Coordinates of C-alpha atoms in Angstrom, one line a residue:
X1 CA -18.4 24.3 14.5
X2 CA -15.4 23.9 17.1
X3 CA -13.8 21.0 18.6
X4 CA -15.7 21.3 21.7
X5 CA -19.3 21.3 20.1
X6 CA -19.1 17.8 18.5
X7 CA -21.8 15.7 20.1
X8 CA -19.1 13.2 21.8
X9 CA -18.8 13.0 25.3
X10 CA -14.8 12.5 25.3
X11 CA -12.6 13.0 21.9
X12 CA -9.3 11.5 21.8
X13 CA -5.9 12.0 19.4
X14 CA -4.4 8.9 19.0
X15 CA -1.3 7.2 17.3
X16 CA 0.8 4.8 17.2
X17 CA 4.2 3.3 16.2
X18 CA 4.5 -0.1 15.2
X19 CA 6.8 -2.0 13.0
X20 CA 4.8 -3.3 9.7
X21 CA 6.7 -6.3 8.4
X22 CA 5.2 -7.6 5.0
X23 CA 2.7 -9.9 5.1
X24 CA 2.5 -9.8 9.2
X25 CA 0.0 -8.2 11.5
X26 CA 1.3 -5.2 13.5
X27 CA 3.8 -5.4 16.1
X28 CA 2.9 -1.8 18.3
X29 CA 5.5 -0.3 20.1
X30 CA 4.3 2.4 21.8
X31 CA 1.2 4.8 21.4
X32 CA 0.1 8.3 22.6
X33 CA -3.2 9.6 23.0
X34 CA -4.3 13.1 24.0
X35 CA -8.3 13.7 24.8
X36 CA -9.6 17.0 23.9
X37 CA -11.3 18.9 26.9
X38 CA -9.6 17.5 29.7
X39 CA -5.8 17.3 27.9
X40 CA -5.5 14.2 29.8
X41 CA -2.3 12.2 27.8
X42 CA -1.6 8.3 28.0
X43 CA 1.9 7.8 26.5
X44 CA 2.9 3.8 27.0
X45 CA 5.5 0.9 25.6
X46 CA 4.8 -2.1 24.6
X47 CA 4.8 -3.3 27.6
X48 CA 2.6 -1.4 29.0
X49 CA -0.2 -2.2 26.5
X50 CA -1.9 -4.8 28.0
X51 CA -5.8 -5.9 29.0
X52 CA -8.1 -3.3 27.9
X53 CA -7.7 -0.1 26.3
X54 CA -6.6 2.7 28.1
X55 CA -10.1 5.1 27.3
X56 CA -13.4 4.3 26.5
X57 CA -14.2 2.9 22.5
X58 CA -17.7 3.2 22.9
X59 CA -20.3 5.2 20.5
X60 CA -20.1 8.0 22.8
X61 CA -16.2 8.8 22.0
X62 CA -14.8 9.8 18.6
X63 CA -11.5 9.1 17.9
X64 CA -9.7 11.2 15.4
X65 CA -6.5 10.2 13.5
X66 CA -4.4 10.1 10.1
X67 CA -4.5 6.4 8.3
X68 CA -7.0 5.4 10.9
X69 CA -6.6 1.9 9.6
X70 CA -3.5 1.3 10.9
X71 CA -4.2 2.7 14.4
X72 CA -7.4 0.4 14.0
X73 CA -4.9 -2.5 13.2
X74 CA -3.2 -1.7 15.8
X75 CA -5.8 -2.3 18.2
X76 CA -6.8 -5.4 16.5
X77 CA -3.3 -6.6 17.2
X78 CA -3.7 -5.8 20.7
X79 CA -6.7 -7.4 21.4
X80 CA -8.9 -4.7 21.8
X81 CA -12.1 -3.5 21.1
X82 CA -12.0 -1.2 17.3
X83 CA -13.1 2.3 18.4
X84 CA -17.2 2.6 17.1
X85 CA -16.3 6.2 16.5
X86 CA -13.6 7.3 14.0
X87 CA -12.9 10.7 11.9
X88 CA -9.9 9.9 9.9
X89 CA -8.2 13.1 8.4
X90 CA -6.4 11.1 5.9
X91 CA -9.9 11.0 3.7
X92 CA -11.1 14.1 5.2
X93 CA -7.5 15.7 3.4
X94 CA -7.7 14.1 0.2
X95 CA -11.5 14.7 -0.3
X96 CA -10.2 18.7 0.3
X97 CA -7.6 18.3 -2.3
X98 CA -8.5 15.8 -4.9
X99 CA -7.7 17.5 -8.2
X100 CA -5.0 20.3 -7.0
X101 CA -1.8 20.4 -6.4
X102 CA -0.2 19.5 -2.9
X103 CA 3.5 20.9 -2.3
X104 CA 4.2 18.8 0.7
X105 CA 1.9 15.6 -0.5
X106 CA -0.7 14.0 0.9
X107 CA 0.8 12.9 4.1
X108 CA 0.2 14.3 7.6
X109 CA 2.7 17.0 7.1
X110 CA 0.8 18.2 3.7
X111 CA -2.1 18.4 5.8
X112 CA -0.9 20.8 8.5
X113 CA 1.2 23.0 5.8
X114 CA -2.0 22.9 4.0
X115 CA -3.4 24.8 6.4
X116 CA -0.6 26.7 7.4
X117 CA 0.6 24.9 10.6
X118 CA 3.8 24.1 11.5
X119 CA 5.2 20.4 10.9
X120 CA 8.1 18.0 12.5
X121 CA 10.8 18.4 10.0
X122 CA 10.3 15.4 6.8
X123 CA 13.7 14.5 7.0
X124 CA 13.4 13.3 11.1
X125 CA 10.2 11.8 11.0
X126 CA 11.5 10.1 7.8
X127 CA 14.4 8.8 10.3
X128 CA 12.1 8.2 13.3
X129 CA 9.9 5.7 11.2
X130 CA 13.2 3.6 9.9
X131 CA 14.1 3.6 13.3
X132 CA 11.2 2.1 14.8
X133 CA 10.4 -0.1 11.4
X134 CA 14.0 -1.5 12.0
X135 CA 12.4 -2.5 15.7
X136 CA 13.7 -4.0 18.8
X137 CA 15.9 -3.3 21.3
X138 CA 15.4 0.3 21.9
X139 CA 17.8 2.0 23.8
X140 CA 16.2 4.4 26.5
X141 CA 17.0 7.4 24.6
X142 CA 15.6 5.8 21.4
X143 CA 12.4 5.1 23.4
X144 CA 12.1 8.8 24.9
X145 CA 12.4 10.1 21.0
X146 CA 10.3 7.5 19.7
X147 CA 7.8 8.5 22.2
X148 CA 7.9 11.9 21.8
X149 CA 7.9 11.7 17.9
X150 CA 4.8 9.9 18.4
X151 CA 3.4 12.4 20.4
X152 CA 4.1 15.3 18.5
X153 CA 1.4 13.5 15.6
X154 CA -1.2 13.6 17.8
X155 CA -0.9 16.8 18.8
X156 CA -0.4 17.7 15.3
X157 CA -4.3 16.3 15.0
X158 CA -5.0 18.8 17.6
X159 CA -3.7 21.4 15.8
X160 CA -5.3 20.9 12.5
X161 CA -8.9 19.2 13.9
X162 CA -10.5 22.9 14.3
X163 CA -9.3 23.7 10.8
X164 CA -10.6 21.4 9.5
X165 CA -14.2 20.8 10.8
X166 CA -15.9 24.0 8.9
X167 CA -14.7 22.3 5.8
X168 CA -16.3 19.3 6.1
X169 CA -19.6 17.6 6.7
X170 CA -19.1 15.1 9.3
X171 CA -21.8 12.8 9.1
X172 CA -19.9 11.9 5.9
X173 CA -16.6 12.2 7.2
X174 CA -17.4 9.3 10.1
X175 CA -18.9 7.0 7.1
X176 CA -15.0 7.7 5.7
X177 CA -13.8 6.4 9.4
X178 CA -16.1 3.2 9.8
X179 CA -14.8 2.4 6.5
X180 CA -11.1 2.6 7.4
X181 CA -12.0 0.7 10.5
X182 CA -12.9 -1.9 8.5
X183 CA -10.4 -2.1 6.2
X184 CA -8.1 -2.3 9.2
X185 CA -10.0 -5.5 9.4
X186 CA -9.4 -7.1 6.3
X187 CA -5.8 -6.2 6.4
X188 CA -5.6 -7.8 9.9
X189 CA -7.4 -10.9 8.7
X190 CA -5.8 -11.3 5.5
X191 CA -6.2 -13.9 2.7
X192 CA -5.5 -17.3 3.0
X193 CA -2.9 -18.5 0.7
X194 CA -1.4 -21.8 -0.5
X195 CA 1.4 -22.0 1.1
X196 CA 3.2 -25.1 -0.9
X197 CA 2.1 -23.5 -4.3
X198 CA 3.2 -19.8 -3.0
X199 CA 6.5 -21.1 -2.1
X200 CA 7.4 -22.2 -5.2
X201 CA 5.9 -19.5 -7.7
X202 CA 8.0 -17.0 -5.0
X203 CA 11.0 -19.0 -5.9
X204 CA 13.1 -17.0 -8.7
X205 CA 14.6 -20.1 -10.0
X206 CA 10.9 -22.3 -10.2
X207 CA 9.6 -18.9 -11.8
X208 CA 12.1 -18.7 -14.6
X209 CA 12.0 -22.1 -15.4
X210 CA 8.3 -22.3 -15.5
X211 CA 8.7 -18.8 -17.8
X212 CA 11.6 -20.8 -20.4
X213 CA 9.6 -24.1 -20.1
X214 CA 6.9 -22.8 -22.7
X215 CA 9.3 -21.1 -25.0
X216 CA 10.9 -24.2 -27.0
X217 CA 7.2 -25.2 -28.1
X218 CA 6.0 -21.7 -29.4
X219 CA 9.3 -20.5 -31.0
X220 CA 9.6 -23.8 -33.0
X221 CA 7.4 -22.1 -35.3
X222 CA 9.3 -18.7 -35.2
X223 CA 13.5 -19.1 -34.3
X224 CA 13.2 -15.1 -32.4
X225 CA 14.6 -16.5 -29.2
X226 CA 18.0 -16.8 -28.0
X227 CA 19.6 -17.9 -24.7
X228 CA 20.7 -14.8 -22.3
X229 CA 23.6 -14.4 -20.6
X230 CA 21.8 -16.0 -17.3
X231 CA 21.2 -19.2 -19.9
X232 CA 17.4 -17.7 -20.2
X233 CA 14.8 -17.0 -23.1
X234 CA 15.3 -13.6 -25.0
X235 CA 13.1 -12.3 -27.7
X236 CA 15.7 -10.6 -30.2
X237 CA 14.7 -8.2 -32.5
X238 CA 17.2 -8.6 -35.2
X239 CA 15.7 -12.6 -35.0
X240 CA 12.5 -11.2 -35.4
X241 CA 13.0 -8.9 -38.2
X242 CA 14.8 -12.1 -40.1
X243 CA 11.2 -13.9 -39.7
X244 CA 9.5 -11.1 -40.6
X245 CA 11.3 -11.2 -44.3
X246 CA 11.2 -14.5 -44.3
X247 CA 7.1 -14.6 -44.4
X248 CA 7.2 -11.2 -46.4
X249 CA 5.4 -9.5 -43.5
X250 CA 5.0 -5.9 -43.0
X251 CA 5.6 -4.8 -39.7
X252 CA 5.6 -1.1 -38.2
X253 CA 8.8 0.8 -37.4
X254 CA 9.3 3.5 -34.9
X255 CA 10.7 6.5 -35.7
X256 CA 13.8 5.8 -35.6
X257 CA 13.7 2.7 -38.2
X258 CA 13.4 -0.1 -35.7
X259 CA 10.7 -3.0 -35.6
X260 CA 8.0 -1.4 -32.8
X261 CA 7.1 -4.1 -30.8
X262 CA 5.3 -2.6 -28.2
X263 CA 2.5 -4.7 -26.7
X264 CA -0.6 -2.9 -28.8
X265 CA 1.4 -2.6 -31.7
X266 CA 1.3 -6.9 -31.5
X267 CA -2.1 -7.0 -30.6
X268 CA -3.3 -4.9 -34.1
X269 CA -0.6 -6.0 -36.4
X270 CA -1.3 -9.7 -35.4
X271 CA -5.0 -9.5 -36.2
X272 CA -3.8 -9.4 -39.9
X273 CA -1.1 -12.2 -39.7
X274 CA -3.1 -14.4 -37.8
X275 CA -0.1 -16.9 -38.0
X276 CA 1.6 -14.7 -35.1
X277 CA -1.2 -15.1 -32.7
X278 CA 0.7 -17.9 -30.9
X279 CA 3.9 -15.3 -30.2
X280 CA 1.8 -12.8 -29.5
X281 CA 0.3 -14.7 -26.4
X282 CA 3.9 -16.2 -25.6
X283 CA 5.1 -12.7 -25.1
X284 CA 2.5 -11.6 -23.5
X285 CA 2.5 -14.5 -20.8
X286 CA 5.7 -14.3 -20.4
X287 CA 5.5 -10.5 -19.5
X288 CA 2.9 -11.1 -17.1
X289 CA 4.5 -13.5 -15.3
X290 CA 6.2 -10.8 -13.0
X291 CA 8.4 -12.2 -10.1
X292 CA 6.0 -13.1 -7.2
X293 CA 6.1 -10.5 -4.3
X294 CA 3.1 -10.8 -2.5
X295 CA 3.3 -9.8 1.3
X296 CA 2.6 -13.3 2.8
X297 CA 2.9 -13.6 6.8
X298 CA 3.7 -16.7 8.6
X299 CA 0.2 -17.7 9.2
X300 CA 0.2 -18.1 5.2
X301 CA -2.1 -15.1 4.6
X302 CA -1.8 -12.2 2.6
X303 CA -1.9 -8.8 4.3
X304 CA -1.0 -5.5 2.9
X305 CA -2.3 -1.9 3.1
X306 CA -5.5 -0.7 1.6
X307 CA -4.6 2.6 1.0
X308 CA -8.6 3.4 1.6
X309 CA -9.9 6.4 -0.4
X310 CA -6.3 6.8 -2.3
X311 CA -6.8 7.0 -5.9
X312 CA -8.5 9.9 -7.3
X313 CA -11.7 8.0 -7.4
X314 CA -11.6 7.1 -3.6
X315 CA -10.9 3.5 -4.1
X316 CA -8.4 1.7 -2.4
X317 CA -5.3 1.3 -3.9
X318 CA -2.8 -1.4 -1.8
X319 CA 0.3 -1.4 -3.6
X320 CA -0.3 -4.2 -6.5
X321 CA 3.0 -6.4 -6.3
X322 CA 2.0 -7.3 -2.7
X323 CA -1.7 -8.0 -2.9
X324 CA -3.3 -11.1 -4.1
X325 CA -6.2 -9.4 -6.2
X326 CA -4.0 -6.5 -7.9
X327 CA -1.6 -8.9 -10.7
X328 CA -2.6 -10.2 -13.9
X329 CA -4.5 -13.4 -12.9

């Protein structure tokens, strides 16, 4: 199968750049599209981005592009329609791949030297995306590279699309798409988040104080913490190993000699000294209670990648600091 047999009446290349602050829907900055058989290329600003799309969205017109849910996003963010047609080669790629080895990762450019197609250099697109993520004002030079950075990832998608197709079955592949168009969704709407009680548990000093507040209470029990340096709760070994005699408890060592007090090792040894359940939980509380970082915008919801068909097993996998559903509840 080529390019030019796929039952669509117009296929389009599209990208774009926009700058993805955390928690915040996108703000585009420019985009590029090329369609297939005609060759006909849109390349607009920001400002030029306006109304309706630029091409059709309909059924009849597939859309093909790399992370399609954040060119979906960005269409969201634009007020337009979400293209009813999408082949994303970002899923297309990894269901290729899944289980080898990848030289130049998993990214666009690991997809066109996977096939043996030549790539913009890492180290400028790497330089191009912290330029446009640092956003506005462009200078008109910055916008004419910008631009043509832009542009030279859709044609990129050119390159690679006939590769690709007699590798795939597409009918599967557009399942893959509709589901990264609709992640694009979620990410745009977000989830709604206390904003009063987000505030607070996002505040390092509320955080640690909530973290100390419980220790006094536990360690009454136990003496093993000691103030830090920063006036907060430690757990001290050498404190620890003074209980431990103390109660004439065996406890394992590592090789080395010293106490092992890794996280399982609490959880077994504990089930035979049931009198250290209670330090068992206060460490393990206290572990979990991480410094809050989710991405929250300032329409109080949370919004952050999906990362759609990431993991080995295709899930999503939005990075877990910055997602609502991903901590320790």
């Amino acid at each position: 199968m080529t390019p030019i047999e796929l039952p669509f009446e117009e296929i389009w290349f599209h990208d774009f750049e926009f700058v993805a602050r955390p928690g915040e829907r996108p703000d585009v900055v420019c985009m590029v599209a090329i369609e297939l058989r005609t060759g006909r290329t849109i390349q607009l600003w920001r400002d030029e981005l306006t109304g309706l799309p630029p091409y059709r969205t309909d059924s009849k017109v597939l859309f093909v592009s790399f992370v399609a849910n954040a060119e979906v996003g960005c269409h969201l963010a634009l007020d337009w329609p979400a293209p009813a047609k999408v082949l994303d080669l970002n899923p297309v790629f990894r269901n290729l791949t899944n289980g080898l080895y990848t030289p130049e990762g998993k990214g666009l450019i690991g997809l066109l030297r996977y096939f043996g197609l030549d790539s913009i250099d890492a180290k400028r697109k790497d330089a191009m995306r912290k330029r446009v993520m640092q956003g506005p004002p462009f200078t008109g030079e910055e916008r004419r590279q910008i631009l043509a950075y832009c542009k030279s990832d859709v044609e990129s998608l050119a390159q690679v699309l006939p590769r690709v197709l007699p590798a795939i079955d597409l009918g599967v592949a557009l399942y893959h798409g509709e589901f990264a168009a609709v992640s694009a969704l979620m990410e745009f709407n977000g989830v709604p988040i206390d904003r009063e009680i987000f505030d607070q548990l996002a505040d390092a000093a509320v955080w640690r104080a909530v973290r100390d507040e419980m220790v006094p209470m536990v360690d009454s029990e136990y003496g093993v913490y000691r103030r830090g340096p920063k006036g907060d709760w430690v757990f001290t070994a050498e404190a620890f190993k003074a209980y431990l005699d103390r109660e004439n408890i065996v406890w394992p060592l590592n090789e080395t000699g010293s106490l092992d007090l890794k996280r399982k090792t609490f959880e077994n040894t504990t089930k035979g000294y049931p009198q250290l359940e209670n330090l068992r939980q206060l460490r393990h509380t206290r572990d979990k209670m991480r410094k809050v970082k989710l991405a929250v915008g300032h329409d109080s919801r949370n919004r952050t990648v999906l990362w759609p068909f990431k993991s080995k097993t295709s899930r999503t996998q939005p990075k877990a600091a910055e997602w609502i559903f991903s901590p320790a509840v």
